[in-house]
Amino acid sequence: MSLILLIEDEPELVRVLRAYLEKSGFQVESAYRGDTGLSLWQHKRPDLVILDLNLPGMDGLDVAREIRRQGNTPIIMLTARVEESDQLIGLELGADDYITKPFSPRIVVARVRALLRRAQGGSTPARILRAADLEIDLDAHTVTRGGQEIPLTPTEFDLLVTLAEQPGRAFKRLQLLEALQGAAYAGYERTVDAHIKNLRAKLEPDPKHPRYIETVFGVGYRFAK
Ligand code: CA
């Protein structure tokens, strides 16, 4: 049974979301403050975190940054802020998906399911993808280079697989968004840029001169041949 950590300071929202998630077969822990939410994450190591942006104690963005510094737990951000920039900052910090308030609890449950499926590798047949000097295990959802694992979030992993499956092919940002199945990004193609930036930071010896993921000007990205 997957454990979901819900960090949200609106009691009514917590009550409703908890009820929906539990009805859908998830175990739920919740915190009303950012700082207590973070320590709960450290102690319980949940399978997924649903994180509000505006929180007492510690801002949601700081909580996301801290979780990413210490691990790869999938994060869905809840945001009442309409500014695209806040959502982009969240994605740059490594959140995998975001949902803008107000939302239907059913949507949240659907996104949780989709993200957990991606994080756990889904039902893909056992397959190792070798691209350049990277070894991508589609089953275990791990990327290694020279035996060293490069820890990636589910979104970064899916992006890398999409690109590396067809080296040399240029993908439009929109095509990459579509490849991130289950993650409805409301058509913000720039969110791809944020994920690519994170992916390069982890993968590339010199992110300013990428040797794996090249930018194709006016189109998008491709995995180097
Ligand atoms: Ca709030």
Coordinates of N, CA and C and ligand atoms in Angstrom, one line a residue:
M1 N 0.9 -1.2 0.0 CA 0.0 0.0 0.0 C 0.9 1.3 0.0
S2 N 0.7 2.1 -1.0 CA 1.5 3.3 -1.1 C 1.1 4.4 0.0
L3 N 2.2 5.0 0.5 CA 2.0 6.0 1.6 C 2.1 7.4 0.9
I4 N 1.1 8.2 1.1 CA 1.1 9.6 0.6 C 1.2 10.6 1.7
L5 N 2.2 11.5 1.6 CA 2.3 12.6 2.6 C 1.7 13.8 2.0
L6 N 0.7 14.3 2.8 CA 0.0 15.5 2.3 C 0.4 16.7 3.2
I7 N 1.0 17.7 2.6 CA 1.5 18.9 3.4 C 0.6 20.1 3.0
E8 N -0.3 20.4 3.8 CA -1.3 21.4 3.4 C -1.9 22.0 4.6
D9 N -2.1 23.4 4.6 CA -2.6 24.0 5.9 C -4.0 24.3 5.9
E10 N -4.8 24.0 4.9 CA -6.2 24.2 4.9 C -6.9 22.9 5.4
P11 N -7.4 22.9 6.6 CA -8.0 21.7 7.2 C -9.0 21.0 6.4
E12 N -9.9 21.8 5.8 CA -11.0 21.3 5.0 C -10.5 20.5 3.8
L13 N -9.5 21.1 3.1 CA -8.8 20.5 2.0 C -8.2 19.2 2.4
V14 N -7.5 19.2 3.5 CA -6.8 18.0 4.0 C -7.8 16.9 4.3
R15 N -9.0 17.3 4.9 CA -10.0 16.3 5.2 C -10.6 15.7 3.9
V16 N -10.9 16.5 2.9 CA -11.5 16.0 1.7 C -10.4 15.1 0.9
L17 N -9.2 15.6 0.8 CA -8.2 14.9 0.0 C -7.9 13.5 0.7
R18 N -7.8 13.6 2.1 CA -7.5 12.4 2.8 C -8.6 11.3 2.6
A19 N -9.8 11.8 2.6 CA -11.0 10.9 2.4 C -10.9 10.2 1.0
Y20 N -10.6 11.0 0.0 CA -10.6 10.5 -1.4 C -9.4 9.5 -1.5
L21 N -8.2 9.9 -1.0 CA -7.1 9.1 -1.2 C -7.2 7.7 -0.4
E22 N -7.8 7.8 0.8 CA -7.9 6.6 1.5 C -9.0 5.7 0.9
K23 N -10.0 6.3 0.3 CA -11.0 5.5 -0.4 C -10.4 4.8 -1.6
S24 N -9.4 5.4 -2.1 CA -8.7 4.9 -3.3 C -7.6 3.9 -3.0
G25 N -7.5 3.6 -1.7 CA -6.5 2.6 -1.3 C -5.2 3.1 -0.9
F26 N -5.0 4.4 -0.6 CA -3.7 4.9 -0.2 C -3.7 5.1 1.3
Q27 N -2.5 5.0 1.9 CA -2.3 5.4 3.2 C -1.9 6.8 3.3
V28 N -2.4 7.6 4.2 CA -2.2 9.1 4.2 C -1.6 9.6 5.5
E29 N -0.5 10.3 5.4 CA 0.0 11.1 6.6 C -0.2 12.5 6.2
S30 N -0.5 13.4 7.2 CA -0.6 14.8 6.8 C 0.1 15.7 7.8
A31 N 0.5 16.9 7.3 CA 1.1 17.9 8.2 C 0.5 19.3 7.7
Y32 N 0.3 20.2 8.7 CA -0.3 21.5 8.4 C 0.8 22.5 8.2
R33 N 2.0 22.2 8.5 CA 3.1 23.2 8.4 C 4.3 22.6 7.5
G34 N 5.0 23.5 6.9 CA 6.1 23.1 6.1 C 7.2 22.4 6.8
D35 N 7.6 22.9 8.0 CA 8.7 22.3 8.7 C 8.3 20.9 9.3
T36 N 7.1 20.8 9.9 CA 6.7 19.5 10.4 C 6.5 18.5 9.3
G37 N 6.0 19.0 8.1 CA 5.9 18.2 6.9 C 7.2 17.6 6.5
L38 N 8.2 18.4 6.5 CA 9.6 17.9 6.1 C 10.1 16.9 7.1
S39 N 9.9 17.1 8.4 CA 10.4 16.1 9.3 C 9.6 14.8 9.2
L40 N 8.3 14.9 8.9 CA 7.5 13.7 8.7 C 8.0 12.9 7.5
W41 N 8.4 13.7 6.4 CA 9.0 13.1 5.2 C 10.3 12.3 5.6
Q42 N 11.1 12.9 6.4 CA 12.3 12.3 6.8 C 12.1 11.0 7.6
H43 N 11.1 11.0 8.4 CA 10.8 9.8 9.3 C 10.1 8.7 8.6
K44 N 9.1 9.1 7.7 CA 8.2 8.1 7.1 C 8.6 7.7 5.7
R45 N 9.4 8.5 5.0 CA 9.8 8.2 3.7 C 8.6 7.7 2.8
P46 N 7.7 8.6 2.6 CA 6.5 8.2 1.8 C 6.8 8.0 0.3
D47 N 5.8 7.4 -0.4 CA 6.0 7.0 -1.8 C 5.8 8.3 -2.7
L48 N 5.1 9.2 -2.1 CA 4.8 10.5 -2.9 C 4.4 11.6 -1.9
V49 N 4.7 12.8 -2.3 CA 4.4 14.0 -1.5 C 3.4 14.9 -2.3
I50 N 2.3 15.3 -1.6 CA 1.5 16.3 -2.2 C 1.8 17.6 -1.3
L51 N 2.3 18.6 -2.0 CA 2.8 19.8 -1.3 C 2.2 21.1 -1.6
D52 N 1.6 21.8 -0.7 CA 1.1 23.1 -0.9 C 2.2 24.1 -1.0
L53 N 2.0 25.2 -1.7 CA 3.1 26.2 -1.9 C 3.1 27.2 -0.7
N54 N 2.0 27.7 -0.3 CA 1.9 28.7 0.8 C 1.7 27.9 2.1
L55 N 2.7 27.8 2.9 CA 2.6 27.1 4.2 C 3.2 27.9 5.3
P56 N 2.6 27.7 6.5 CA 3.3 28.3 7.7 C 4.5 27.5 8.1
G57 N 5.4 28.1 8.8 CA 6.6 27.3 9.3 C 7.8 27.3 8.3
M58 N 7.5 26.9 7.0 CA 8.5 26.8 6.0 C 7.7 26.8 4.6
D59 N 8.2 27.6 3.7 CA 7.5 27.7 2.4 C 7.6 26.4 1.6
G60 N 6.5 26.2 0.9 CA 6.5 24.9 0.1 C 7.7 24.8 -0.9
L61 N 8.1 25.9 -1.4 CA 9.3 25.8 -2.3 C 10.5 25.3 -1.6
D62 N 10.7 25.8 -0.3 CA 11.9 25.4 0.5 C 11.7 23.9 0.9
V63 N 10.5 23.5 1.1 CA 10.3 22.1 1.5 C 10.7 21.2 0.3
A64 N 10.2 21.6 -0.9 CA 10.5 20.9 -2.2 C 12.1 20.8 -2.4
R65 N 12.7 21.9 -2.2 CA 14.2 22.0 -2.4 C 14.9 21.1 -1.4
E66 N 14.4 21.0 -0.2 CA 15.0 20.2 0.8 C 14.8 18.7 0.5
I67 N 13.6 18.4 0.1 CA 13.3 17.0 -0.2 C 14.2 16.5 -1.4
R68 N 14.3 17.4 -2.4 CA 15.1 17.0 -3.6 C 16.6 16.9 -3.2
R69 N 17.1 17.7 -2.2 CA 18.4 17.6 -1.8 C 18.7 16.2 -1.2
Q70 N 17.7 15.7 -0.6 CA 17.9 14.4 0.2 C 17.3 13.2 -0.5
G71 N 16.5 13.4 -1.6 CA 15.9 12.2 -2.2 C 15.2 12.4 -3.4
N72 N 14.5 11.4 -4.0 CA 13.8 11.5 -5.3 C 12.4 11.2 -5.2
T73 N 11.8 11.4 -4.0 CA 10.3 11.1 -3.8 C 9.6 12.0 -4.8
P74 N 8.6 11.4 -5.5 CA 7.8 12.2 -6.5 C 7.0 13.2 -5.7
I75 N 7.0 14.5 -6.3 CA 6.3 15.6 -5.6 C 5.2 16.1 -6.6
I76 N 4.0 16.3 -6.0 CA 2.9 17.0 -6.7 C 2.7 18.3 -6.0
M77 N 2.9 19.5 -6.6 CA 2.7 20.7 -5.9 C 1.2 21.2 -6.1
L78 N 0.7 21.7 -5.0 CA -0.6 22.4 -5.0 C -0.4 23.9 -5.0
T79 N -1.0 24.6 -5.9 CA -0.7 26.0 -5.9 C -2.0 26.8 -6.2
A80 N -2.2 27.9 -5.3 CA -3.3 28.8 -5.5 C -2.8 30.0 -6.3
R81 N -1.4 30.0 -6.5 CA -0.9 31.1 -7.2 C -1.1 30.9 -8.7
V82 N -1.5 31.9 -9.4 CA -1.8 31.7 -10.8 C -0.5 32.0 -11.7
E83 N 0.5 32.7 -11.0 CA 1.7 33.0 -11.8 C 2.4 31.8 -12.3
E84 N 2.7 31.8 -13.6 CA 3.4 30.7 -14.2 C 4.8 30.5 -13.6
S85 N 5.4 31.7 -13.1 CA 6.7 31.6 -12.6 C 6.9 30.8 -11.4
D86 N 5.9 30.8 -10.5 CA 5.9 30.0 -9.3 C 5.9 28.5 -9.6
Q87 N 5.1 28.2 -10.6 CA 5.0 26.8 -11.0 C 6.4 26.4 -11.7
L88 N 6.9 27.3 -12.4 CA 8.2 27.0 -13.1 C 9.3 26.8 -12.0
I89 N 9.3 27.7 -11.0 CA 10.3 27.5 -9.9 C 10.2 26.1 -9.3
G90 N 8.9 25.8 -9.0 CA 8.6 24.5 -8.4 C 9.2 23.3 -9.2
L91 N 9.0 23.4 -10.6 CA 9.4 22.3 -11.4 C 10.9 22.4 -11.5
E92 N 11.5 23.5 -11.5 CA 13.0 23.6 -11.5 C 13.6 23.0 -10.3
L93 N 12.8 23.1 -9.2 CA 13.3 22.5 -7.9 C 13.2 21.0 -7.9
G94 N 12.5 20.5 -8.9 CA 12.4 19.1 -9.1 C 11.0 18.5 -8.8
A95 N 10.0 19.3 -8.6 CA 8.6 18.8 -8.5 C 8.2 18.1 -9.8
D96 N 7.4 17.1 -9.8 CA 7.1 16.3 -11.0 C 5.8 16.8 -11.6
D97 N 5.0 17.4 -10.9 CA 3.7 17.8 -11.4 C 3.1 18.9 -10.5
Y98 N 2.2 19.7 -11.0 CA 1.5 20.6 -10.2 C 0.0 20.7 -10.5
I99 N -0.8 21.1 -9.5 CA -2.2 21.2 -9.7 C -2.6 22.5 -9.2
T100 N -3.3 23.3 -10.0 CA -3.7 24.6 -9.6 C -5.1 24.6 -8.9
K101 N -5.2 25.3 -7.7 CA -6.4 25.4 -7.0 C -7.4 26.3 -7.6
P102 N -8.7 26.2 -7.6 CA -9.4 25.0 -7.0 C -9.3 23.8 -8.0
F103 N -9.4 22.6 -7.4 CA -9.3 21.4 -8.2 C -10.3 20.4 -7.7
S104 N -10.6 19.4 -8.5 CA -11.4 18.3 -8.0 C -10.5 17.2 -7.4
P105 N -10.9 16.7 -6.2 CA -10.1 15.6 -5.6 C -9.9 14.4 -6.5
R106 N -10.8 14.2 -7.4 CA -10.7 13.1 -8.3 C -9.5 13.3 -9.2
I107 N -9.2 14.5 -9.6 CA -8.0 14.9 -10.4 C -6.8 14.5 -9.6
V108 N -6.8 14.9 -8.4 CA -5.6 14.7 -7.5 C -5.3 13.2 -7.5
V109 N -6.3 12.4 -7.2 CA -6.2 10.9 -7.1 C -5.6 10.4 -8.5
A110 N -6.2 10.9 -9.6 CA -5.7 10.4 -10.9 C -4.2 10.7 -11.1
R111 N -3.8 12.0 -10.7 CA -2.4 12.4 -10.9 C -1.5 11.6 -10.0
V112 N -2.0 11.3 -8.8 CA -1.2 10.5 -7.8 C -0.9 9.1 -8.4
R113 N -2.0 8.5 -8.9 CA -1.9 7.2 -9.5 C -0.9 7.2 -10.7
A114 N -1.0 8.2 -11.6 CA -0.2 8.3 -12.8 C 1.3 8.4 -12.4
L115 N 1.5 9.3 -11.4 CA 2.9 9.6 -11.1 C 3.5 8.4 -10.4
L116 N 2.8 7.7 -9.5 CA 3.3 6.5 -8.8 C 3.6 5.4 -9.9
R117 N 2.7 5.3 -10.9 CA 3.0 4.3 -11.9 C 4.3 4.6 -12.6
R118 N 4.5 5.9 -12.9 CA 5.8 6.2 -13.6 C 7.0 6.0 -12.7
A119 N 6.8 6.3 -11.4 CA 7.9 6.2 -10.4 C 8.3 4.8 -10.2
Q120 N 7.2 3.9 -10.3 CA 7.5 2.5 -10.0 C 7.8 1.7 -11.3
G121 N 7.8 2.4 -12.4 CA 8.3 1.7 -13.6 C 7.2 1.1 -14.4
G122 N 5.9 1.1 -13.9 CA 4.8 0.7 -14.7 C 4.9 -0.8 -15.1
S123 N 4.4 -1.2 -16.3 CA 4.4 -2.6 -16.7 C 5.3 -2.8 -17.9
T124 N 6.3 -1.9 -18.1 CA 7.2 -2.0 -19.2 C 8.0 -3.3 -19.1
P125 N 8.1 -4.0 -20.2 CA 8.9 -5.3 -20.2 C 10.4 -5.0 -19.9
A126 N 11.1 -6.0 -19.2 CA 12.5 -5.8 -18.8 C 13.3 -5.4 -20.0
R127 N 13.9 -4.2 -19.9 CA 14.7 -3.7 -21.1 C 15.8 -2.8 -20.6
I128 N 17.0 -2.9 -21.2 CA 18.0 -2.0 -20.9 C 18.3 -1.2 -22.1
L129 N 18.3 0.1 -22.0 CA 18.5 1.0 -23.1 C 19.9 1.6 -22.9
R130 N 20.8 1.3 -24.0 CA 22.1 1.9 -23.9 C 22.2 3.0 -24.9
A131 N 22.6 4.2 -24.4 CA 22.7 5.4 -25.2 C 23.9 6.1 -24.8
A132 N 24.8 6.4 -25.7 CA 26.2 6.9 -25.4 C 26.8 6.0 -24.4
D133 N 27.3 6.6 -23.3 CA 27.9 5.7 -22.2 C 26.9 5.6 -21.1
L134 N 25.6 5.8 -21.3 CA 24.6 5.7 -20.3 C 23.9 4.3 -20.4
E135 N 23.6 3.7 -19.2 CA 22.8 2.5 -19.2 C 21.5 2.8 -18.5
I136 N 20.4 2.7 -19.2 CA 19.1 3.1 -18.7 C 18.3 1.8 -18.5
D137 N 18.0 1.5 -17.2 CA 17.2 0.3 -16.9 C 15.8 0.7 -16.8
L138 N 15.0 0.4 -17.9 CA 13.6 0.8 -17.9 C 12.7 0.2 -16.9
D139 N 13.2 -1.0 -16.4 CA 12.4 -1.7 -15.4 C 12.7 -1.1 -14.0
A140 N 14.0 -1.0 -13.7 CA 14.4 -0.5 -12.4 C 14.3 1.0 -12.3
H141 N 14.1 1.7 -13.4 CA 14.1 3.1 -13.4 C 15.4 3.7 -12.9
T142 N 16.5 3.2 -13.4 CA 17.8 3.7 -12.9 C 18.6 4.1 -14.1
V143 N 19.5 5.1 -14.0 CA 20.4 5.4 -15.0 C 21.8 5.3 -14.4
T144 N 22.7 4.6 -15.1 CA 24.1 4.5 -14.5 C 25.1 4.9 -15.6
R145 N 26.2 5.4 -15.2 CA 27.3 5.7 -16.1 C 28.6 5.2 -15.4
G146 N 29.3 4.3 -16.0 CA 30.4 3.7 -15.4 C 30.1 3.0 -14.1
G147 N 28.9 2.4 -14.0 CA 28.6 1.8 -12.7 C 28.1 2.7 -11.6
Q148 N 28.1 4.0 -11.9 CA 27.6 5.0 -10.9 C 26.2 5.4 -11.2
E149 N 25.3 5.3 -10.3 CA 23.9 5.7 -10.5 C 23.8 7.2 -10.5
I150 N 23.0 7.7 -11.5 CA 22.7 9.1 -11.5 C 21.2 9.2 -11.1
P151 N 21.0 9.8 -9.9 CA 19.6 9.8 -9.4 C 18.7 10.8 -10.2
L152 N 17.6 10.4 -10.7 CA 16.7 11.2 -11.5 C 15.3 11.2 -10.9
T153 N 14.5 12.2 -11.0 CA 13.1 12.2 -10.7 C 12.4 11.4 -11.8
P154 N 11.1 11.0 -11.5 CA 10.4 10.3 -12.5 C 10.2 11.1 -13.8
T155 N 10.0 12.4 -13.7 CA 9.8 13.2 -14.9 C 11.1 13.3 -15.7
E156 N 12.2 13.5 -15.0 CA 13.5 13.6 -15.7 C 13.9 12.2 -16.4
F157 N 13.5 11.2 -15.7 CA 13.8 9.8 -16.3 C 13.0 9.6 -17.6
D158 N 11.7 10.0 -17.5 CA 10.8 9.8 -18.7 C 11.3 10.6 -19.9
L159 N 11.8 11.9 -19.6 CA 12.3 12.8 -20.6 C 13.5 12.1 -21.2
L160 N 14.4 11.6 -20.4 CA 15.7 11.1 -20.9 C 15.4 9.9 -21.8
V161 N 14.5 9.0 -21.3 CA 14.1 7.8 -22.1 C 13.6 8.2 -23.5
T162 N 12.7 9.1 -23.5 CA 12.1 9.6 -24.7 C 13.1 10.0 -25.7
L163 N 14.1 10.8 -25.2 CA 15.1 11.4 -26.1 C 16.1 10.3 -26.5
A164 N 16.5 9.5 -25.5 CA 17.6 8.5 -25.8 C 17.1 7.3 -26.6
E165 N 15.8 7.1 -26.7 CA 15.3 5.9 -27.5 C 15.6 6.2 -29.0
Q166 N 15.6 7.5 -29.4 CA 15.8 7.8 -30.8 C 16.9 8.9 -30.9
P167 N 18.2 8.5 -30.7 CA 19.3 9.4 -30.8 C 19.3 10.1 -32.2
G168 N 19.5 11.4 -32.2 CA 19.6 12.1 -33.5 C 18.2 12.7 -33.9
R169 N 17.1 12.2 -33.3 CA 15.8 12.8 -33.7 C 15.6 14.0 -32.9
A170 N 15.1 15.1 -33.5 CA 14.8 16.3 -32.8 C 13.3 16.3 -32.4
F171 N 13.1 16.5 -31.1 CA 11.7 16.5 -30.6 C 11.3 18.0 -30.4
K172 N 10.0 18.3 -30.7 CA 9.4 19.6 -30.3 C 9.1 19.5 -28.9
R173 N 9.1 20.7 -28.2 CA 8.8 20.7 -26.8 C 7.4 20.1 -26.5
L174 N 6.5 20.3 -27.5 CA 5.1 19.8 -27.3 C 5.1 18.3 -27.4
Q175 N 5.9 17.7 -28.2 CA 6.0 16.3 -28.3 C 6.6 15.7 -27.0
L176 N 7.5 16.4 -26.4 CA 8.1 16.0 -25.2 C 7.1 16.0 -24.0
L177 N 6.3 17.1 -24.1 CA 5.2 17.2 -23.1 C 4.3 16.1 -23.2
E178 N 3.9 15.7 -24.4 CA 3.0 14.6 -24.6 C 3.6 13.3 -24.1
A179 N 4.9 13.2 -24.3 CA 5.6 12.0 -23.8 C 5.5 11.8 -22.3
L180 N 5.4 12.9 -21.6 CA 5.3 12.8 -20.1 C 3.9 12.4 -19.8
Q181 N 3.5 11.2 -20.1 CA 2.1 10.7 -19.9 C 1.7 10.9 -18.5
G182 N 0.4 11.3 -18.3 CA -0.1 11.4 -17.0 C 0.2 12.7 -16.3
A183 N 1.1 13.4 -16.9 CA 1.4 14.7 -16.3 C 0.8 15.8 -17.2
A184 N -0.3 16.3 -16.8 CA -1.0 17.4 -17.6 C -0.4 18.7 -17.2
Y185 N 0.4 19.2 -18.1 CA 1.2 20.4 -17.8 C 0.5 21.7 -18.4
A186 N -0.8 21.5 -18.8 CA -1.5 22.7 -19.2 C -0.8 23.4 -20.4
G187 N -0.1 22.6 -21.2 CA 0.5 23.2 -22.4 C 1.7 24.1 -22.2
Y188 N 2.3 24.2 -21.0 CA 3.4 25.1 -20.8 C 4.7 24.4 -21.3
E189 N 5.0 24.7 -22.5 CA 6.2 24.1 -23.1 C 7.4 24.5 -22.4
R190 N 7.4 25.6 -21.7 CA 8.7 26.0 -21.0 C 9.0 25.1 -19.8
T191 N 7.9 24.4 -19.4 CA 8.2 23.4 -18.3 C 9.2 22.4 -18.7
V192 N 9.2 22.0 -20.0 CA 10.2 21.1 -20.6 C 11.6 21.6 -20.4
D193 N 11.7 22.9 -20.6 CA 13.0 23.6 -20.5 C 13.5 23.4 -19.0
A194 N 12.6 23.6 -18.1 CA 13.0 23.5 -16.7 C 13.5 22.1 -16.4
H195 N 12.8 21.1 -16.8 CA 13.2 19.7 -16.6 C 14.5 19.3 -17.3
I196 N 14.6 19.8 -18.5 CA 15.8 19.5 -19.3 C 17.0 20.1 -18.5
K197 N 16.8 21.3 -18.0 CA 17.9 22.0 -17.2 C 18.3 21.1 -16.0
N198 N 17.3 20.6 -15.3 CA 17.6 19.8 -14.2 C 18.4 18.5 -14.6
L199 N 17.9 17.9 -15.7 CA 18.4 16.7 -16.2 C 19.9 16.9 -16.6
R200 N 20.2 18.0 -17.3 CA 21.5 18.3 -17.7 C 22.4 18.5 -16.5
A201 N 21.9 19.2 -15.5 CA 22.7 19.5 -14.3 C 23.2 18.2 -13.7
K202 N 22.4 17.1 -13.8 CA 22.7 15.8 -13.2 C 23.6 15.0 -14.1
L203 N 23.3 15.1 -15.4 CA 23.9 14.2 -16.4 C 25.2 14.6 -17.0
E204 N 25.2 15.9 -17.3 CA 26.3 16.4 -18.1 C 27.5 16.8 -17.3
P205 N 28.7 16.4 -17.7 CA 29.9 16.9 -17.0 C 30.0 18.4 -17.1
D206 N 29.6 19.0 -18.2 CA 29.6 20.4 -18.4 C 28.2 20.8 -19.0
P207 N 27.2 21.2 -18.1 CA 25.9 21.4 -18.6 C 25.8 22.6 -19.6
K208 N 26.8 23.5 -19.6 CA 26.8 24.6 -20.6 C 27.2 24.1 -22.0
H209 N 27.9 23.0 -22.0 CA 28.2 22.4 -23.3 C 27.8 20.9 -23.3
P210 N 26.5 20.7 -23.4 CA 25.9 19.4 -23.3 C 26.4 18.4 -24.3
R211 N 26.8 17.2 -23.9 CA 27.2 16.2 -24.9 C 26.1 15.1 -25.0
Y212 N 25.2 15.0 -24.1 CA 24.1 14.1 -24.3 C 22.8 14.7 -24.9
I213 N 22.3 15.7 -24.3 CA 21.1 16.3 -24.8 C 21.4 17.7 -25.4
E214 N 21.2 17.7 -26.7 CA 21.5 18.9 -27.5 C 20.2 19.7 -27.7
T215 N 20.4 21.0 -27.7 CA 19.3 21.9 -28.1 C 19.2 22.0 -29.6
V216 N 18.0 21.9 -30.1 CA 17.8 22.1 -31.6 C 17.1 23.4 -31.7
F217 N 17.8 24.5 -32.1 CA 17.2 25.8 -32.1 C 15.9 25.9 -32.9
G218 N 14.9 26.4 -32.3 CA 13.6 26.6 -33.0 C 12.8 25.3 -33.0
V219 N 13.3 24.2 -32.5 CA 12.6 23.0 -32.5 C 12.4 22.5 -31.0
G220 N 13.5 22.0 -30.4 CA 13.4 21.5 -29.1 C 14.7 20.8 -28.7
Y221 N 14.7 19.5 -28.5 CA 15.9 18.8 -28.0 C 16.1 17.5 -28.7
R222 N 17.3 17.0 -28.7 CA 17.6 15.6 -29.2 C 18.7 15.0 -28.4
F223 N 18.7 13.7 -28.3 CA 19.9 13.0 -27.7 C 21.0 12.9 -28.8
A224 N 22.2 13.2 -28.4 CA 23.3 13.2 -29.4 C 23.5 11.9 -30.0
K225 N 23.9 11.9 -31.3 CA 24.2 10.6 -32.0 C 25.6 10.1 -31.7
Ligands
CA1 CA -1.8 27.1 1.9

